[in-house]
One Martini backbone bead per residue (centre of mass of N, CA, C, O) as a GRO file, in nm:
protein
  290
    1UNK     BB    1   0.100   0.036   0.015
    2UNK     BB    2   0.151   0.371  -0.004
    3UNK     BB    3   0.138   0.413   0.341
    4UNK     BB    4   0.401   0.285   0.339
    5UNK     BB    5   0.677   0.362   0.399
    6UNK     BB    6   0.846   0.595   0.373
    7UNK     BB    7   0.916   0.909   0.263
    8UNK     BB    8   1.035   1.062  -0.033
    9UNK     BB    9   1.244   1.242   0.132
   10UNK     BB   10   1.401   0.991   0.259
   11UNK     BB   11   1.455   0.830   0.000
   12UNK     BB   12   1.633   1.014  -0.118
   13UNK     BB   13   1.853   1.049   0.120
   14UNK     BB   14   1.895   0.764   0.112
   15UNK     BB   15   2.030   0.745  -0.182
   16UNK     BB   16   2.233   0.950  -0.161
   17UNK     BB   17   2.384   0.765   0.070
   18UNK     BB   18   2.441   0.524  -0.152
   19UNK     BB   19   2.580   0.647  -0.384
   20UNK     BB   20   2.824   0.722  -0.240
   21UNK     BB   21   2.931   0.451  -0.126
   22UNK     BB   22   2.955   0.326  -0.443
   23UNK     BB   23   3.187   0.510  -0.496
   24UNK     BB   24   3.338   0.438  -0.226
   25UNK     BB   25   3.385   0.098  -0.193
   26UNK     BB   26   3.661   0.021  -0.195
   27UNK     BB   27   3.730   0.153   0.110
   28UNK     BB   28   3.498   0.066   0.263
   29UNK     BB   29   3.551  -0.246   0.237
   30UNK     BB   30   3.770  -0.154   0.471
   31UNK     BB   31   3.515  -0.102   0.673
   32UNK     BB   32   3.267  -0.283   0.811
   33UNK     BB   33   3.120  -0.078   0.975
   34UNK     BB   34   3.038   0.135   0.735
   35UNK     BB   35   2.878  -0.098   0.522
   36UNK     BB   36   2.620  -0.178   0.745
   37UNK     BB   37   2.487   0.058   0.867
   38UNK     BB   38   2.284   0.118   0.624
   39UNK     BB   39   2.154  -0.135   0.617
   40UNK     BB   40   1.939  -0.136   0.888
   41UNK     BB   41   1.742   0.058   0.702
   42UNK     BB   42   1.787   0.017   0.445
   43UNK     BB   43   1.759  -0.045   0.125
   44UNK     BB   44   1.683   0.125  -0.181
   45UNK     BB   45   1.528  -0.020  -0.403
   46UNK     BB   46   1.681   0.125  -0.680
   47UNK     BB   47   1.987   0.014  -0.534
   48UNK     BB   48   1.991  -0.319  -0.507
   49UNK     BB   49   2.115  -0.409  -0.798
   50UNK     BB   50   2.348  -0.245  -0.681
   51UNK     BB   51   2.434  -0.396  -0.409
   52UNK     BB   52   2.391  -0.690  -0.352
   53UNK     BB   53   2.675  -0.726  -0.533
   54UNK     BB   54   2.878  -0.563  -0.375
   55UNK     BB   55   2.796  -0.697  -0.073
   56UNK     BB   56   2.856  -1.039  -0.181
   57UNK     BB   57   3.085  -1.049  -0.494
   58UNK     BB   58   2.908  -1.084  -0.749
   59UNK     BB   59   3.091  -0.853  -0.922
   60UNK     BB   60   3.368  -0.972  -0.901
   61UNK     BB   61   3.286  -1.267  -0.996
   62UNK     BB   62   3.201  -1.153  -1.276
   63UNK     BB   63   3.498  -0.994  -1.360
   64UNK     BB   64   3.638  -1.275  -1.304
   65UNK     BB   65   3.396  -1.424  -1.518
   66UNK     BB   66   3.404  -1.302  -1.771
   67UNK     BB   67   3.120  -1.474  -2.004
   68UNK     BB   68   3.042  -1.754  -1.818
   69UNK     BB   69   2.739  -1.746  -1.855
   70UNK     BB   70   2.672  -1.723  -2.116
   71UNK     BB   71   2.805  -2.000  -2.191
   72UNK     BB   72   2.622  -2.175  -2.003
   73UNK     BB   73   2.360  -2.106  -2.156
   74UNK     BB   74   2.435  -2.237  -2.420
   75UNK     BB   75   2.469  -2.474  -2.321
   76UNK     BB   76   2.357  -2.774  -2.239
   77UNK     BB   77   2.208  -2.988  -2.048
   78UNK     BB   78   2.089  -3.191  -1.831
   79UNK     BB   79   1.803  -3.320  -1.877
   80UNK     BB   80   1.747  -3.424  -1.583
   81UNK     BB   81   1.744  -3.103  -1.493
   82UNK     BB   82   1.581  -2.980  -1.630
   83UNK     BB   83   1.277  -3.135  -1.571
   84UNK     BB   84   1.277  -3.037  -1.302
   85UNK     BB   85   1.270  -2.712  -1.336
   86UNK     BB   86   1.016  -2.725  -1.497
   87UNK     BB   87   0.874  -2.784  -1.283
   88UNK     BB   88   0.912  -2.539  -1.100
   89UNK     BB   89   0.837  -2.259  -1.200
   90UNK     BB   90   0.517  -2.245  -1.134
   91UNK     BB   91   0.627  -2.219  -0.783
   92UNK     BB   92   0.723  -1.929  -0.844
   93UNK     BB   93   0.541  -1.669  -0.771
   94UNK     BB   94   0.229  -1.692  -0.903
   95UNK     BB   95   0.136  -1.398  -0.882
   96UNK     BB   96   0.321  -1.277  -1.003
   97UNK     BB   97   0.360  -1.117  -1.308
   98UNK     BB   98   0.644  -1.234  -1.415
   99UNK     BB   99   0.553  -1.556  -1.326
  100UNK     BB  100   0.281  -1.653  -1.517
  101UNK     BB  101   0.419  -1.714  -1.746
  102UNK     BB  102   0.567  -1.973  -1.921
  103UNK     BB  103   0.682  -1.756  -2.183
  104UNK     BB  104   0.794  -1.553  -1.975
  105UNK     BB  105   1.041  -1.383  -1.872
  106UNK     BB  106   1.111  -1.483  -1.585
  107UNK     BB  107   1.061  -1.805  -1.656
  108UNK     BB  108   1.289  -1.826  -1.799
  109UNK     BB  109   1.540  -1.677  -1.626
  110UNK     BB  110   1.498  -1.883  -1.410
  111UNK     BB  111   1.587  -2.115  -1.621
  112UNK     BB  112   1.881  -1.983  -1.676
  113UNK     BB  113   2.005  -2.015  -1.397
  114UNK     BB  114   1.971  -2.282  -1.283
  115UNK     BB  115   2.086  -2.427  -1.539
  116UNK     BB  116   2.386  -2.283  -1.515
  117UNK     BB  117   2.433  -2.386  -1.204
  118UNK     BB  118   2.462  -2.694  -1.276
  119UNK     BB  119   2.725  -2.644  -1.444
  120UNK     BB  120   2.917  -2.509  -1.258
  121UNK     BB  121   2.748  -2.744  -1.037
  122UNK     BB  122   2.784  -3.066  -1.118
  123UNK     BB  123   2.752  -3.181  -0.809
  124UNK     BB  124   2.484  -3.053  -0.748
  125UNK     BB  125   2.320  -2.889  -0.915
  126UNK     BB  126   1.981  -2.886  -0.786
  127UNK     BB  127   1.757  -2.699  -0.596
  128UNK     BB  128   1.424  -2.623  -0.461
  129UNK     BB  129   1.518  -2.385  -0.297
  130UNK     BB  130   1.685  -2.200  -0.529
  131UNK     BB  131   1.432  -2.083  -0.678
  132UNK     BB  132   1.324  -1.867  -0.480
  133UNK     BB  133   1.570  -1.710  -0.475
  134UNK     BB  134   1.599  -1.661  -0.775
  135UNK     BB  135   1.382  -1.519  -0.793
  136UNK     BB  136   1.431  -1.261  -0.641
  137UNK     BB  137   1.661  -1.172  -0.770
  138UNK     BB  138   1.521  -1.101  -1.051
  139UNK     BB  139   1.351  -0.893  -0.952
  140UNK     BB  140   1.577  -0.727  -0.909
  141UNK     BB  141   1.839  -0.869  -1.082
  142UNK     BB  142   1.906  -0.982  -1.393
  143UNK     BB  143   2.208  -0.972  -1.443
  144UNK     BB  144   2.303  -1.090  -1.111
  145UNK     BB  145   2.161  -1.367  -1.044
  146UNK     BB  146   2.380  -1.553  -1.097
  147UNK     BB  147   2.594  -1.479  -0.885
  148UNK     BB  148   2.423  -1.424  -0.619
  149UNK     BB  149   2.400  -1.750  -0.617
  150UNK     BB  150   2.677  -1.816  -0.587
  151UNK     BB  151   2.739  -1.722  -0.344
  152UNK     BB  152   2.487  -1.803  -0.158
  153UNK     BB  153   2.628  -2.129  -0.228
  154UNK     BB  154   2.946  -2.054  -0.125
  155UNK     BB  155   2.980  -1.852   0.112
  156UNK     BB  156   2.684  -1.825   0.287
  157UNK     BB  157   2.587  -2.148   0.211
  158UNK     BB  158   2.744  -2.384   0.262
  159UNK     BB  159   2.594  -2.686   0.224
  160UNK     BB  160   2.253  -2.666   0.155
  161UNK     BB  161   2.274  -2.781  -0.173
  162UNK     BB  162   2.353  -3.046  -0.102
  163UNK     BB  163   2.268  -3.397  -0.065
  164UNK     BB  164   2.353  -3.355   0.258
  165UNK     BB  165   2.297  -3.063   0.386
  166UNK     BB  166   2.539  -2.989   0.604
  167UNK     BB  167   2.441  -2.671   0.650
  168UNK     BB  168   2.169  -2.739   0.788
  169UNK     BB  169   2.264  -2.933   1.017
  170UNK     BB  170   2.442  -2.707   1.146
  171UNK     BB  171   2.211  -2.500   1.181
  172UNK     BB  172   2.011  -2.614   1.336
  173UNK     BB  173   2.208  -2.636   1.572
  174UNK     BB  174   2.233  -2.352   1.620
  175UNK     BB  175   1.928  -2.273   1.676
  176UNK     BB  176   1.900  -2.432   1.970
  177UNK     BB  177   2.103  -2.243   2.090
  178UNK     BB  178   1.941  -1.972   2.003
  179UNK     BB  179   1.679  -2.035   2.149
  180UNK     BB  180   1.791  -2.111   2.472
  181UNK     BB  181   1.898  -1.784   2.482
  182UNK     BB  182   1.639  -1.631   2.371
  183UNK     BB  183   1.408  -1.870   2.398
  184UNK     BB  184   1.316  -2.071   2.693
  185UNK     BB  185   1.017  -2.153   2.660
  186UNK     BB  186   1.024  -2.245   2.436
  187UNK     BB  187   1.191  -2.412   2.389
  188UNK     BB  188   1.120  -2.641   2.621
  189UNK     BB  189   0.849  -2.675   2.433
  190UNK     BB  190   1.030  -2.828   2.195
  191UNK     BB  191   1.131  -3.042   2.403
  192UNK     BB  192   0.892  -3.155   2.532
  193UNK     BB  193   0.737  -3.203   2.203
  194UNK     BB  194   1.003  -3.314   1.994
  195UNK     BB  195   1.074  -3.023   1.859
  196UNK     BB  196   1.289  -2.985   1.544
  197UNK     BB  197   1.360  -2.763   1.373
  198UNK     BB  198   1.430  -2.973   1.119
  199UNK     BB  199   1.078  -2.939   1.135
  200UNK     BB  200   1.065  -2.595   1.053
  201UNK     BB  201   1.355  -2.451   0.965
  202UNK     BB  202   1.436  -2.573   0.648
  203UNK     BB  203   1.289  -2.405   0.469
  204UNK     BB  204   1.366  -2.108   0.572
  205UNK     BB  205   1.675  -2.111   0.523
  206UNK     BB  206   1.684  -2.235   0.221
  207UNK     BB  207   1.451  -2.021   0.155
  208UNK     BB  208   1.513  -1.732   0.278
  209UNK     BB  209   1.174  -1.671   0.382
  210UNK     BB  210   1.008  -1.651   0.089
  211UNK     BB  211   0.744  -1.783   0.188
  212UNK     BB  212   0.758  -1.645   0.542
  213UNK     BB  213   0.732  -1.347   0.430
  214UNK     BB  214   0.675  -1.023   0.382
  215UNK     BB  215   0.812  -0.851   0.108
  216UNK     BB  216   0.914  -0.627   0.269
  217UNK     BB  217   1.069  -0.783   0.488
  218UNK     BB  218   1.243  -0.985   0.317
  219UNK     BB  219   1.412  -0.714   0.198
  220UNK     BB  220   1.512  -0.644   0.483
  221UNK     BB  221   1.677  -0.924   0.527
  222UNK     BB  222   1.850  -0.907   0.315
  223UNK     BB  223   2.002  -0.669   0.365
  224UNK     BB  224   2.159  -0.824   0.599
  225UNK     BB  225   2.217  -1.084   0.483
  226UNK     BB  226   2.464  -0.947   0.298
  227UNK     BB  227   2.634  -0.805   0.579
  228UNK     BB  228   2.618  -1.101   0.774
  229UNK     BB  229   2.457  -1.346   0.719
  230UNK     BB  230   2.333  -1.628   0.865
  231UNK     BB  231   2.266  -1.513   1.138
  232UNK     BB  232   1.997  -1.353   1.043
  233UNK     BB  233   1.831  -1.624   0.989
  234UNK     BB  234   1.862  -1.708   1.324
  235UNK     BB  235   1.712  -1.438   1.413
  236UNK     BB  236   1.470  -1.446   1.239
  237UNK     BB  237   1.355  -1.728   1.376
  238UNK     BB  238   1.344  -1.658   1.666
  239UNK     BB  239   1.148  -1.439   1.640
  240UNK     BB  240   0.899  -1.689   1.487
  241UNK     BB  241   0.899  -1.844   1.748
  242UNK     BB  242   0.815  -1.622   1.957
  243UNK     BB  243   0.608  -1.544   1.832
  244UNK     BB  244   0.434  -1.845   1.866
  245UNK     BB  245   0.564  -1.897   2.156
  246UNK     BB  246   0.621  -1.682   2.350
  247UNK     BB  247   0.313  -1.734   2.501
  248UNK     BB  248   0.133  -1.917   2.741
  249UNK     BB  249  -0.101  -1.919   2.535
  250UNK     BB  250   0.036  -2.049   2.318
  251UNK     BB  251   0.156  -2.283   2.422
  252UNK     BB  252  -0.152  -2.401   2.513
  253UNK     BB  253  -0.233  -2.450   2.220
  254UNK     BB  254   0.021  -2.643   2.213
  255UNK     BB  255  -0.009  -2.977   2.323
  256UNK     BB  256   0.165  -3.075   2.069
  257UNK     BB  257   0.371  -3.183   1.797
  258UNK     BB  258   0.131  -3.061   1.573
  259UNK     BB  259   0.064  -2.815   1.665
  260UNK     BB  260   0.309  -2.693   1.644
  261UNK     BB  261   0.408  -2.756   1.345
  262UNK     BB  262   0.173  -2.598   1.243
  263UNK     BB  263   0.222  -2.298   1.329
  264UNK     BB  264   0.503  -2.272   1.212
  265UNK     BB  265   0.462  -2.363   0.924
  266UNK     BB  266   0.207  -2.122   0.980
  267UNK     BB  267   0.353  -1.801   0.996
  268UNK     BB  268   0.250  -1.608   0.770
  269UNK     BB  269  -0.034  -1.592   0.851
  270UNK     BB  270   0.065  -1.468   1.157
  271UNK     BB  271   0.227  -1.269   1.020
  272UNK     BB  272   0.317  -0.936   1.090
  273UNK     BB  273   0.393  -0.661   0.908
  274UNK     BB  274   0.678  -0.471   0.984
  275UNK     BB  275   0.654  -0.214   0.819
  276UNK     BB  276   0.520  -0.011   1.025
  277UNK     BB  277   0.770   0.038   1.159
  278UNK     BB  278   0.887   0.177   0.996
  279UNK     BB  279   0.686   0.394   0.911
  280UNK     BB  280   0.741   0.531   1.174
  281UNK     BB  281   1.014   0.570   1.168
  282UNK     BB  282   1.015   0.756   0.928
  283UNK     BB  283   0.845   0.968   1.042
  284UNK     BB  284   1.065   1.033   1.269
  285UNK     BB  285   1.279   1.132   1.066
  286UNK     BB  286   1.088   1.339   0.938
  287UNK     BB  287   1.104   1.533   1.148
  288UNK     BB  288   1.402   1.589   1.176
  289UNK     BB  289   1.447   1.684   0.884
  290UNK     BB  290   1.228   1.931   0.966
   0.00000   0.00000   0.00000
């Protein structure tokens, strides 16, 4: 909705100031702490294209392997990757316009993306969650989608997208100590009926929350997943854990390990977009500058 997200003059302060980034990015990317700290409120839309690929290294990647994508484009796939993939396109944002038509811009490019990923890594191949991830790269980067996810899938998450997942298998241990630390009685409640992370939270991490996000939200959570790395995709579970069970009256609708399943699954529908707080933030800054 237009009422949602800050107001124009902010928007523009807030372009003109990674503008600048971008330019000095060389020197930034020497100091981490100066690199991050805009990335908190937000990369503006109109420059994610721009950013996305210089915060996470597939700029610099594209530029030392000069047109090996299109290489990898122009080559055959193994039929029986083709197959997967093709299966599996419209079941990527299925009412995005982007992504309706069989023969539409989106659904080639997505299909062009994937199955170049095959070639570039024949010992992984396709994995089904890497889908729905590389939607969303070509919604916002059409030109370096493809980079963009070989990153994500060797820097960002390795072994996420391999056959045996063992960087999943990881991280879901890793996020039973940070729900134990950081929401004690959910956790408790999870180790009481049985639930472990990866029966509700293994969609959520290779899928990086595509699914279980409100969009405005999602972009806002990868804003930060390409400054920080896999550490925001724990603390954004740790949150949606918390919403689902963090109230003693929460926990009590959820009897067993089913109903608890349940809700942790059902995430999207119960959670409300949180772009409304970003909204006050905004508007709390615009009296600033006014």
């Amino acid at each position: 909705a237009e009422s949602l997200g800050p107001p124009p003059e902010l928007v523009r302060q807030r372009e003109a100031k990674w503008i600048k980034i971008i330019d000095q990015w060389d020197r930034i990317l020497s100091k981490k702490s100066s690199k991050v700290r805009p990335c908190q409120k937000g990369i503006p839309a109109s420059l994610r294209a721009k950013c996305w690929p210089l915060l996470c290294g597939a700029a610099n990647r594209m530029k030392q392997h000069e047109n090996l994508y299109e290489t990898l484009d122009e080559q055959p796939a193994l039929q029986s990757w083709v197959d997967v993939i093709e299966r599996d396109l419209d079941r990527q944002f299925p009412f995005h316009e982007m992504f309706q038509s069989k023969d539409g811009h989106g659904q080639r490019g997505l299909f062009r993306v994937l199955k170049a990923y095959t070639q570039y890594q024949p010992d992984e191949g396709y994995c089904q969650a890497q889908g729905p991830v590389a939607a969303v790269l070509l919604m916002n980067m059409p030109a370096q989608a493809f980079w963009c996810l070989v990153q994500i899938s060797e820097q960002y998450l390795p072994g996420y997208y391999s056959p045996l997942l063992e960087g999943v298998l990881f991280d879901a241990a890793m996020l039973t100590w940070v729900l134990k630390k950081t929401c004690p009685a959910a956790h408790k409640h999870l180790q009481n009926h049985g639930v472990e992370p990866l029966m509700f939270a293994t969609d959520w991490l290779m899928c990086l929350f595509t699914r279980h996000l409100p969009f405005n939200t999602l972009l806002r959570v990868w804003d930060l997943f390409f400054c920080y790395g896999v550490r925001v995709l724990l603390q954004v579970a740790a949150v949606l854990v918390r919403r689902v069970l963090g109230r003693a009256e929460q926990r009590k609708q959820c009897q067993g390990q089913m109903e608890t399943l349940e809700k942790l699954r059902g995430v999207k529908e119960q959670e409300e977009d949180v772009v409304s707080e970003g909204q006050k933030e905004g508007q709390t800054e615009q009296k600033e500058i006014s």
